[in-house]
PDB file of C-alpha atoms in Angstrom:
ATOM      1  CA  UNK Q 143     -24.695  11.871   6.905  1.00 70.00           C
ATOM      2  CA  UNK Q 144     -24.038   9.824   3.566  1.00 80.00           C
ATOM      3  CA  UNK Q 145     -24.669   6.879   5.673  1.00 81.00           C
ATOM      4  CA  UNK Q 146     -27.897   8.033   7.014  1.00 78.00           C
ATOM      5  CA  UNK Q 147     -29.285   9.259   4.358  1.00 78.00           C
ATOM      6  CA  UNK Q 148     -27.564   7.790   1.039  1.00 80.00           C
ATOM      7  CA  UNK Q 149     -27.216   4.200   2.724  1.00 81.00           C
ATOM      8  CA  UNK Q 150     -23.149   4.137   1.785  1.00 85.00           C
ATOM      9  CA  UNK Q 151     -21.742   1.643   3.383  1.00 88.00           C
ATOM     10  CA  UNK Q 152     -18.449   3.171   5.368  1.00 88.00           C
ATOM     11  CA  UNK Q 153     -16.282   0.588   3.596  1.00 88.00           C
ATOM     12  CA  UNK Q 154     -17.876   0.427   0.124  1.00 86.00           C
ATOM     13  CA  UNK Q 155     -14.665   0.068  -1.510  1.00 84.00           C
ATOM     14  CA  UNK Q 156     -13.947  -2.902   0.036  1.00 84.00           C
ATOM     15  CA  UNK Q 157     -17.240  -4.424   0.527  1.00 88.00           C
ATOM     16  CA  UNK Q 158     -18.170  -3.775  -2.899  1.00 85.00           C
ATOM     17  CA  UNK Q 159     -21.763  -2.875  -1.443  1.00 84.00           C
ATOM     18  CA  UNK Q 160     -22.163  -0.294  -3.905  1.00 81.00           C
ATOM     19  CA  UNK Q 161     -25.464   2.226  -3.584  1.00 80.00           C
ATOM     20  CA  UNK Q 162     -28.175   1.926  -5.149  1.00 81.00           C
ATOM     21  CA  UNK Q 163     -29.504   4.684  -7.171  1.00 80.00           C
ATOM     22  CA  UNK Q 164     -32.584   5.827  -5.559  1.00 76.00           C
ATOM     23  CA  UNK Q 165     -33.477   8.896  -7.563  1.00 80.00           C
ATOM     24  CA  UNK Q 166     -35.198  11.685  -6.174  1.00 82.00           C
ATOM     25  CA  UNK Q 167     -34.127  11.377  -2.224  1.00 80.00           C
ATOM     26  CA  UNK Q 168     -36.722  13.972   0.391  1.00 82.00           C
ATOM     27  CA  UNK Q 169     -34.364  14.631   3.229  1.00 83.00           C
ATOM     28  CA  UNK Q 170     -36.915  15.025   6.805  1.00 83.00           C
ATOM     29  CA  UNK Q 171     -36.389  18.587   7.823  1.00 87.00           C
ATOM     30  CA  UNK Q 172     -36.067  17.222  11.011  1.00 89.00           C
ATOM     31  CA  UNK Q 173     -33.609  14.950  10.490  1.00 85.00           C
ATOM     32  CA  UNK Q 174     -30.892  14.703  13.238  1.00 86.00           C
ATOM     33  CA  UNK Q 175     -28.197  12.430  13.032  1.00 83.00           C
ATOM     34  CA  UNK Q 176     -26.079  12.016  16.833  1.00 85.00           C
ATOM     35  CA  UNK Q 177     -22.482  11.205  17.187  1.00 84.00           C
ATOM     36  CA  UNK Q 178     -20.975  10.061  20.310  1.00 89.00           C
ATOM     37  CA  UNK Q 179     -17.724  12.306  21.289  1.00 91.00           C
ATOM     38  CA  UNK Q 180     -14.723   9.687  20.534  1.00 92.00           C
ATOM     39  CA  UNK Q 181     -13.441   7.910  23.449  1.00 94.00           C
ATOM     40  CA  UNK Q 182      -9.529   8.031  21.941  1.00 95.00           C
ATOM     41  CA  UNK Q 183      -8.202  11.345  20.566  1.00 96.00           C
ATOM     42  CA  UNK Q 184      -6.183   9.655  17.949  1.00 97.00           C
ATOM     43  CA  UNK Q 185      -7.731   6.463  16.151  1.00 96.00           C
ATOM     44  CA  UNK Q 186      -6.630   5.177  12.864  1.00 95.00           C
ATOM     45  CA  UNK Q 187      -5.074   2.544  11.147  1.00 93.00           C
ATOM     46  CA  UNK Q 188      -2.145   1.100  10.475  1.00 93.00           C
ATOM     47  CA  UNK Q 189      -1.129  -0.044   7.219  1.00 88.00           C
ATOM     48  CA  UNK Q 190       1.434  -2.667   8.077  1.00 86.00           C
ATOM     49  CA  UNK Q 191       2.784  -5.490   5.635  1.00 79.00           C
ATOM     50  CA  UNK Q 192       1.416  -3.725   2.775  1.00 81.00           C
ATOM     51  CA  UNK Q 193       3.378  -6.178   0.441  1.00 78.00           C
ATOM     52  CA  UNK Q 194       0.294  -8.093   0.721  1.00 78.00           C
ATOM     53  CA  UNK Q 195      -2.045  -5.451  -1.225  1.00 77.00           C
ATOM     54  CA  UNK Q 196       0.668  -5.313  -4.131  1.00 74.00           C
ATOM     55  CA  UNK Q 197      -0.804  -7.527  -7.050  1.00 77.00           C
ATOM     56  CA  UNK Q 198      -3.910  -5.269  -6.473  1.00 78.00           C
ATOM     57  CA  UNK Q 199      -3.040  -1.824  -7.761  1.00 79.00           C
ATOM     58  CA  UNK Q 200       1.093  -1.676  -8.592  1.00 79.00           C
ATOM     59  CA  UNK Q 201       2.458   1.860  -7.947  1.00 81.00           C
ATOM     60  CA  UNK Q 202       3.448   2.787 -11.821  1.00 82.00           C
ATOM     61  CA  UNK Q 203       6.157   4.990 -10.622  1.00 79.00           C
ATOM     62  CA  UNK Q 204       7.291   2.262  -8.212  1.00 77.00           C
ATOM     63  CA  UNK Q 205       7.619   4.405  -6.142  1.00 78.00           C
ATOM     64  CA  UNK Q 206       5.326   2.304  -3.459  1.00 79.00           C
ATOM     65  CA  UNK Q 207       3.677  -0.743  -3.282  1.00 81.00           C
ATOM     66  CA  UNK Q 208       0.583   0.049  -4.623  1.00 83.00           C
ATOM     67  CA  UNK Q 209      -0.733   2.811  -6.154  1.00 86.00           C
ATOM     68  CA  UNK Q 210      -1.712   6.483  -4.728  1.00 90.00           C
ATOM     69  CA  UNK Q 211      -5.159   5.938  -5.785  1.00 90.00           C
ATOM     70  CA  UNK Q 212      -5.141   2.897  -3.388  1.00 89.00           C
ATOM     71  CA  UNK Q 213      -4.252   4.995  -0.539  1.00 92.00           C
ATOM     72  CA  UNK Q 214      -6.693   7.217  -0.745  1.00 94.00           C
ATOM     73  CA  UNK Q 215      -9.091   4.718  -0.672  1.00 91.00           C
ATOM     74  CA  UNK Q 216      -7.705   3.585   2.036  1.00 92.00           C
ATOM     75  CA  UNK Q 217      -7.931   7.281   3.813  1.00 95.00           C
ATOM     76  CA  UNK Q 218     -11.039   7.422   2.897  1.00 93.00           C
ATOM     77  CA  UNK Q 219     -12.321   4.856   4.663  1.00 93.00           C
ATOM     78  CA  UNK Q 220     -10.582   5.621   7.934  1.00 95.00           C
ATOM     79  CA  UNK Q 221     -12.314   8.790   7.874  1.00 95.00           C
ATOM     80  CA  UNK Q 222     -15.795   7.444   7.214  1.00 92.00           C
ATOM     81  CA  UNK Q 223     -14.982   4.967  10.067  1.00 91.00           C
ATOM     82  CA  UNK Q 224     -14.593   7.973  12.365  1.00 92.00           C
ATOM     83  CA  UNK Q 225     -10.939   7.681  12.135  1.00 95.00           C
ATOM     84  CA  UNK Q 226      -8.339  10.617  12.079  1.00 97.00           C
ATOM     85  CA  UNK Q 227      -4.961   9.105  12.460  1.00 97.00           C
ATOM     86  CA  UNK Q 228      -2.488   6.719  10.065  1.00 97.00           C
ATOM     87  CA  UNK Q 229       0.618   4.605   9.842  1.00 95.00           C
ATOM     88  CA  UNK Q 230       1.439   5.251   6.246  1.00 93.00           C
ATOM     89  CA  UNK Q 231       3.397   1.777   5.470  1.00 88.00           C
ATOM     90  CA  UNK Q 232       5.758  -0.049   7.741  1.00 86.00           C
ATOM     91  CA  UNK Q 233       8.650   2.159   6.811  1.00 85.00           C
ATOM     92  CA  UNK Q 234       8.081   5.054   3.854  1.00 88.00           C
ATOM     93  CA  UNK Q 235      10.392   7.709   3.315  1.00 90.00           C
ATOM     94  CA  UNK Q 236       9.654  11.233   4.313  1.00 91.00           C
ATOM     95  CA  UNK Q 237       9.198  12.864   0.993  1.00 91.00           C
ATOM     96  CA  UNK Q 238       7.007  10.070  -0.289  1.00 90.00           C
ATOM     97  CA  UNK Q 239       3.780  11.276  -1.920  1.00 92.00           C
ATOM     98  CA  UNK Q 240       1.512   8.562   0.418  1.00 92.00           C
ATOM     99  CA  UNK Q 241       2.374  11.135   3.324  1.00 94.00           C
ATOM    100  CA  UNK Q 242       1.920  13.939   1.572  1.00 94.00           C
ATOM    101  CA  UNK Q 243      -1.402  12.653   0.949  1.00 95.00           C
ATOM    102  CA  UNK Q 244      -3.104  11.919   4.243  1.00 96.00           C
ATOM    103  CA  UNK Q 245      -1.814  15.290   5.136  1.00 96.00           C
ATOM    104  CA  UNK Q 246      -4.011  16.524   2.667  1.00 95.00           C
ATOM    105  CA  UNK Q 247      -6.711  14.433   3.108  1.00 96.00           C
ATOM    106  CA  UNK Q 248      -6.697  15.697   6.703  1.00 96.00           C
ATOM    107  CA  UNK Q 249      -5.097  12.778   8.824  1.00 97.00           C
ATOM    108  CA  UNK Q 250      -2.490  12.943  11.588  1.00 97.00           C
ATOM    109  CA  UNK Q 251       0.548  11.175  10.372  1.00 96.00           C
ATOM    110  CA  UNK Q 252       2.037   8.588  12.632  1.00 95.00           C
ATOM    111  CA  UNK Q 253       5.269   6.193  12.323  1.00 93.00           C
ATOM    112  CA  UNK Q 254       5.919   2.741  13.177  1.00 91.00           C
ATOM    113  CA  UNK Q 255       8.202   1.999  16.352  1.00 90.00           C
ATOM    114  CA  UNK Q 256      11.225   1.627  13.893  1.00 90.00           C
ATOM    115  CA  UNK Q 257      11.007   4.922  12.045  1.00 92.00           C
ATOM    116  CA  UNK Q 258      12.350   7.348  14.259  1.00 94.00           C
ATOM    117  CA  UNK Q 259      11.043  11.343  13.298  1.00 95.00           C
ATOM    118  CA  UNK Q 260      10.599   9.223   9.779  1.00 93.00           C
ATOM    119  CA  UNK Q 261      14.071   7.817   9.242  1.00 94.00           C
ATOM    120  CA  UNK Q 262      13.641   4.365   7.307  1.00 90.00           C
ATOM    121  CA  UNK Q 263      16.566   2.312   8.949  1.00 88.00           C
ATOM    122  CA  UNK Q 264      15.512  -0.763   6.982  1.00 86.00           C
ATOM    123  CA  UNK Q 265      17.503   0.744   3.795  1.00 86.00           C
ATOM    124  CA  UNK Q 266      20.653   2.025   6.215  1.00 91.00           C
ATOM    125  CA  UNK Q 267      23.447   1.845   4.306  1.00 91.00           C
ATOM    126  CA  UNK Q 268      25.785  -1.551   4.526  1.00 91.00           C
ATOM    127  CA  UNK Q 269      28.835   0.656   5.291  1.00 93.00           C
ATOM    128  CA  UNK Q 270      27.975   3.104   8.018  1.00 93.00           C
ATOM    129  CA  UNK Q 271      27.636   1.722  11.214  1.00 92.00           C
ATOM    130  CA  UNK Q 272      24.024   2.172  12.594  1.00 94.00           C
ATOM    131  CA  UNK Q 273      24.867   2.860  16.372  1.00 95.00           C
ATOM    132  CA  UNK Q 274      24.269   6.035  18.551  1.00 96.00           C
ATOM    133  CA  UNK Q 275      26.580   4.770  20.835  1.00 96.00           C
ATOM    134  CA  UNK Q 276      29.399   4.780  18.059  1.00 95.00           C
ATOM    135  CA  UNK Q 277      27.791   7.391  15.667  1.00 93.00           C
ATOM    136  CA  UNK Q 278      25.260   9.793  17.409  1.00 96.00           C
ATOM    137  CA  UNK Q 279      26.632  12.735  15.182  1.00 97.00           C
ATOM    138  CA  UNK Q 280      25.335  10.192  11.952  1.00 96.00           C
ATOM    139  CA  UNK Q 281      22.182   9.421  13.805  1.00 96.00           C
ATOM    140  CA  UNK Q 282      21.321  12.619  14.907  1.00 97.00           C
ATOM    141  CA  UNK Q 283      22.272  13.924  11.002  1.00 97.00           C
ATOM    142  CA  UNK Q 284      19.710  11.368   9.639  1.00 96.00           C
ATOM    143  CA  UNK Q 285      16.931  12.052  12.196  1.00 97.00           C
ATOM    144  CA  UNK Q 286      17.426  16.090  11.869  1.00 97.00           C
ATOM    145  CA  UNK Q 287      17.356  15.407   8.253  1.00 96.00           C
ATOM    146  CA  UNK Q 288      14.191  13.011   7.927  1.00 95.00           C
ATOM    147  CA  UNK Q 289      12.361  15.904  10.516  1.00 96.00           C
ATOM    148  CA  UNK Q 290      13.057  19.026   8.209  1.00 96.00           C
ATOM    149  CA  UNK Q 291      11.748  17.385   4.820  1.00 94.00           C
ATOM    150  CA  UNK Q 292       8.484  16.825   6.751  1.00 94.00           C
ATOM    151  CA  UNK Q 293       8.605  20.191   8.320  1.00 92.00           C
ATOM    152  CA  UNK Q 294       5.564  20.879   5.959  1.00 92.00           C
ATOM    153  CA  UNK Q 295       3.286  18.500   8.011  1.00 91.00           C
ATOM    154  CA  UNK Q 296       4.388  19.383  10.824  1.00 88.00           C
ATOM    155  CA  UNK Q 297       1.377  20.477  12.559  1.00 91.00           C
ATOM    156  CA  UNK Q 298      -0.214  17.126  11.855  1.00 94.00           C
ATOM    157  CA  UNK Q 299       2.897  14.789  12.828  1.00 95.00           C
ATOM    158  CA  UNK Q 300       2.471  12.175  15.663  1.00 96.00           C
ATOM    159  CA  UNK Q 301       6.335  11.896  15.795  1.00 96.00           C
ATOM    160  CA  UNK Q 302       7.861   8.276  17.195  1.00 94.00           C
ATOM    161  CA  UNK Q 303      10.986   8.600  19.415  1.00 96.00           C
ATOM    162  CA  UNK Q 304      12.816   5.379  20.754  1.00 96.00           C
ATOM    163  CA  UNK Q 305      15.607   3.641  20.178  1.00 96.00           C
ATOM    164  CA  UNK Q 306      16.010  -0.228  18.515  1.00 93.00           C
ATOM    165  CA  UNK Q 307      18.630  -1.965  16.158  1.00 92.00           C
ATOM    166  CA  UNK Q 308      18.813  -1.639  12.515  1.00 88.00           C
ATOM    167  CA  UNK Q 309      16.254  -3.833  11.437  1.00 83.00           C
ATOM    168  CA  UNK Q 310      13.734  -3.845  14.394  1.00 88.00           C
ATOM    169  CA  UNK Q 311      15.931  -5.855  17.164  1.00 92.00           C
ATOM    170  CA  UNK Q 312      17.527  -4.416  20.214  1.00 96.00           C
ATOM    171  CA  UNK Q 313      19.853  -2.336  19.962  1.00 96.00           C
ATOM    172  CA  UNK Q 314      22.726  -4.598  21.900  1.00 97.00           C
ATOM    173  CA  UNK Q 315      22.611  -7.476  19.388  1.00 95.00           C
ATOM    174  CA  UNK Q 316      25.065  -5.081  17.799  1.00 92.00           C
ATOM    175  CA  UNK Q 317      26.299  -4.048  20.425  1.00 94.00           C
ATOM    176  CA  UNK Q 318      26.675  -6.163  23.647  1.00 95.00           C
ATOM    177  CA  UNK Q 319      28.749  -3.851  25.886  1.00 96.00           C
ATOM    178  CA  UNK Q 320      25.227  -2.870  26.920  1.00 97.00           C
ATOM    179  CA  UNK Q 321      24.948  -5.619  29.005  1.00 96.00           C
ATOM    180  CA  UNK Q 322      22.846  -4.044  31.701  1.00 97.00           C
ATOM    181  CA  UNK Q 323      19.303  -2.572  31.934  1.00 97.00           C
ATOM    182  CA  UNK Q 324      20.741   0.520  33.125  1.00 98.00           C
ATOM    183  CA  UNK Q 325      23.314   0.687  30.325  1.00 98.00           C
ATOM    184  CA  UNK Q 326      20.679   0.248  28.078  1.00 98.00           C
ATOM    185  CA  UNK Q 327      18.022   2.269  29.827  1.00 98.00           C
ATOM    186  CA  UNK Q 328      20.484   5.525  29.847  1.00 98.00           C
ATOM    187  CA  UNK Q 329      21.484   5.108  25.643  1.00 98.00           C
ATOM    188  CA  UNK Q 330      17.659   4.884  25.023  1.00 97.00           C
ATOM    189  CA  UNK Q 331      17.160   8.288  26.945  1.00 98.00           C
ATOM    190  CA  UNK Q 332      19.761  10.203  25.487  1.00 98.00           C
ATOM    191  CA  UNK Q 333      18.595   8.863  21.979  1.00 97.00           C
ATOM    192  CA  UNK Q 334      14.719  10.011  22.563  1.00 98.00           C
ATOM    193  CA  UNK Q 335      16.393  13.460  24.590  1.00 98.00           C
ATOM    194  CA  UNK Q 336      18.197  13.907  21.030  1.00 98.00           C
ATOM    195  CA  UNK Q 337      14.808  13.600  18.783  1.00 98.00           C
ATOM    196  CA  UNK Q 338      12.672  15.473  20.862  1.00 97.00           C
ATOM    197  CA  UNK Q 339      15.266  18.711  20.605  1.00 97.00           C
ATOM    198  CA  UNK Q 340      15.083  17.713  17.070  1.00 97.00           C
ATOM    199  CA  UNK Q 341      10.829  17.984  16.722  1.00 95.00           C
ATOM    200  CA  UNK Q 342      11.316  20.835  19.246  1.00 93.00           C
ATOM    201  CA  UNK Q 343      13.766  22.868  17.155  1.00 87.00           C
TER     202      UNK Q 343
END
């Protein structure tokens, strides 16, 4: 409706197409604006090497990249687009306040193919091997533990299950006793089995 009537330009923020001020504004009473049901059920954005947007808007807390305000421009464009759904980051940490955000701001939450029920393995400590072959009880700790502290969001999670290597590699780099596509097949199954008992709990 903005953009039918008020001329705002979806991505304003960005554009920098800024509206005019057009004073008193008669709105036809028979004014009708159509929109076509969606063809997806989940569209949205993904907000990947976000690095990039850093000299922009720094995060005071440093707690992100950029700054909170920055995100919710960023949500609010999605939604203007006719968007419902976001990748916050390439790999945020559950509690972080970006999350907590979309949530509000009404968005399904989803996670990038390496953050499994929201664990960020890209900060896995140097000592503890990362393997669910060696260390499912560790694993399965971490992903029951990333699940509950977004228990809050729950009804707006778009939870990613899988299975890769520590930084985004397959798995048996690390570990090349899984040297068939069966091996490998039947580790990724029980891995995804154990996270969706997790969301399901």
């Amino acid at each position: 409706l903005s953009k039918a009537v008020l001329g705002v330009d979806p991505q304003q923020f960005w554009t920098e197409r800024r509206v005019e001020f057009a004073g008193r504004l008669a709105v036809p009473t028979d004014l009708a604006v159509v929109v076509d049901a969606p063809a997806f059920e989940y569209r949205g954005f993904f907000v990947n090497d976000e690095d990039q947007m850093g000299g922009f808007h720094a995060d005071p807390l440093g707690e992100n990249v950029f700054a909170l305000e920055w995100w919710d421009h960023m949500f609010e464009q999605l939604l203007r687009v006719g968007g419902n759904a976001v990748i916050v980051g390439t790999a945020p940490y559950p509690d972080e306040r970006s999350l907590d955000l979309a949530a509000r701001r009404g968005l399904f939450i989803a996670q990038h193919h390496i953050t499994l029920l929201g664990a960020n393995s890209f900060q896995w400590p140097k000592n503890v091997t990362y393997s669910f072959a060696k260390n499912p009880e560790v694993q399965e700790h971490v992903w029951t533990s990333c699940a509950q502290m977004q228990q809050h969001r729950q009804e707006q999670m778009l939870w990613t299950v899988g299975y890769r290597g520590l930084n985004d590699y397959p798995f048996w780099i690390d570990d090349p006793s899984f040297n068939t596509s069966a091996s490998r097949g039947r580790l990724i199954s029980e891995a995804m089995a154990t996270q969706v008992d997790i969301v399901q709990q």
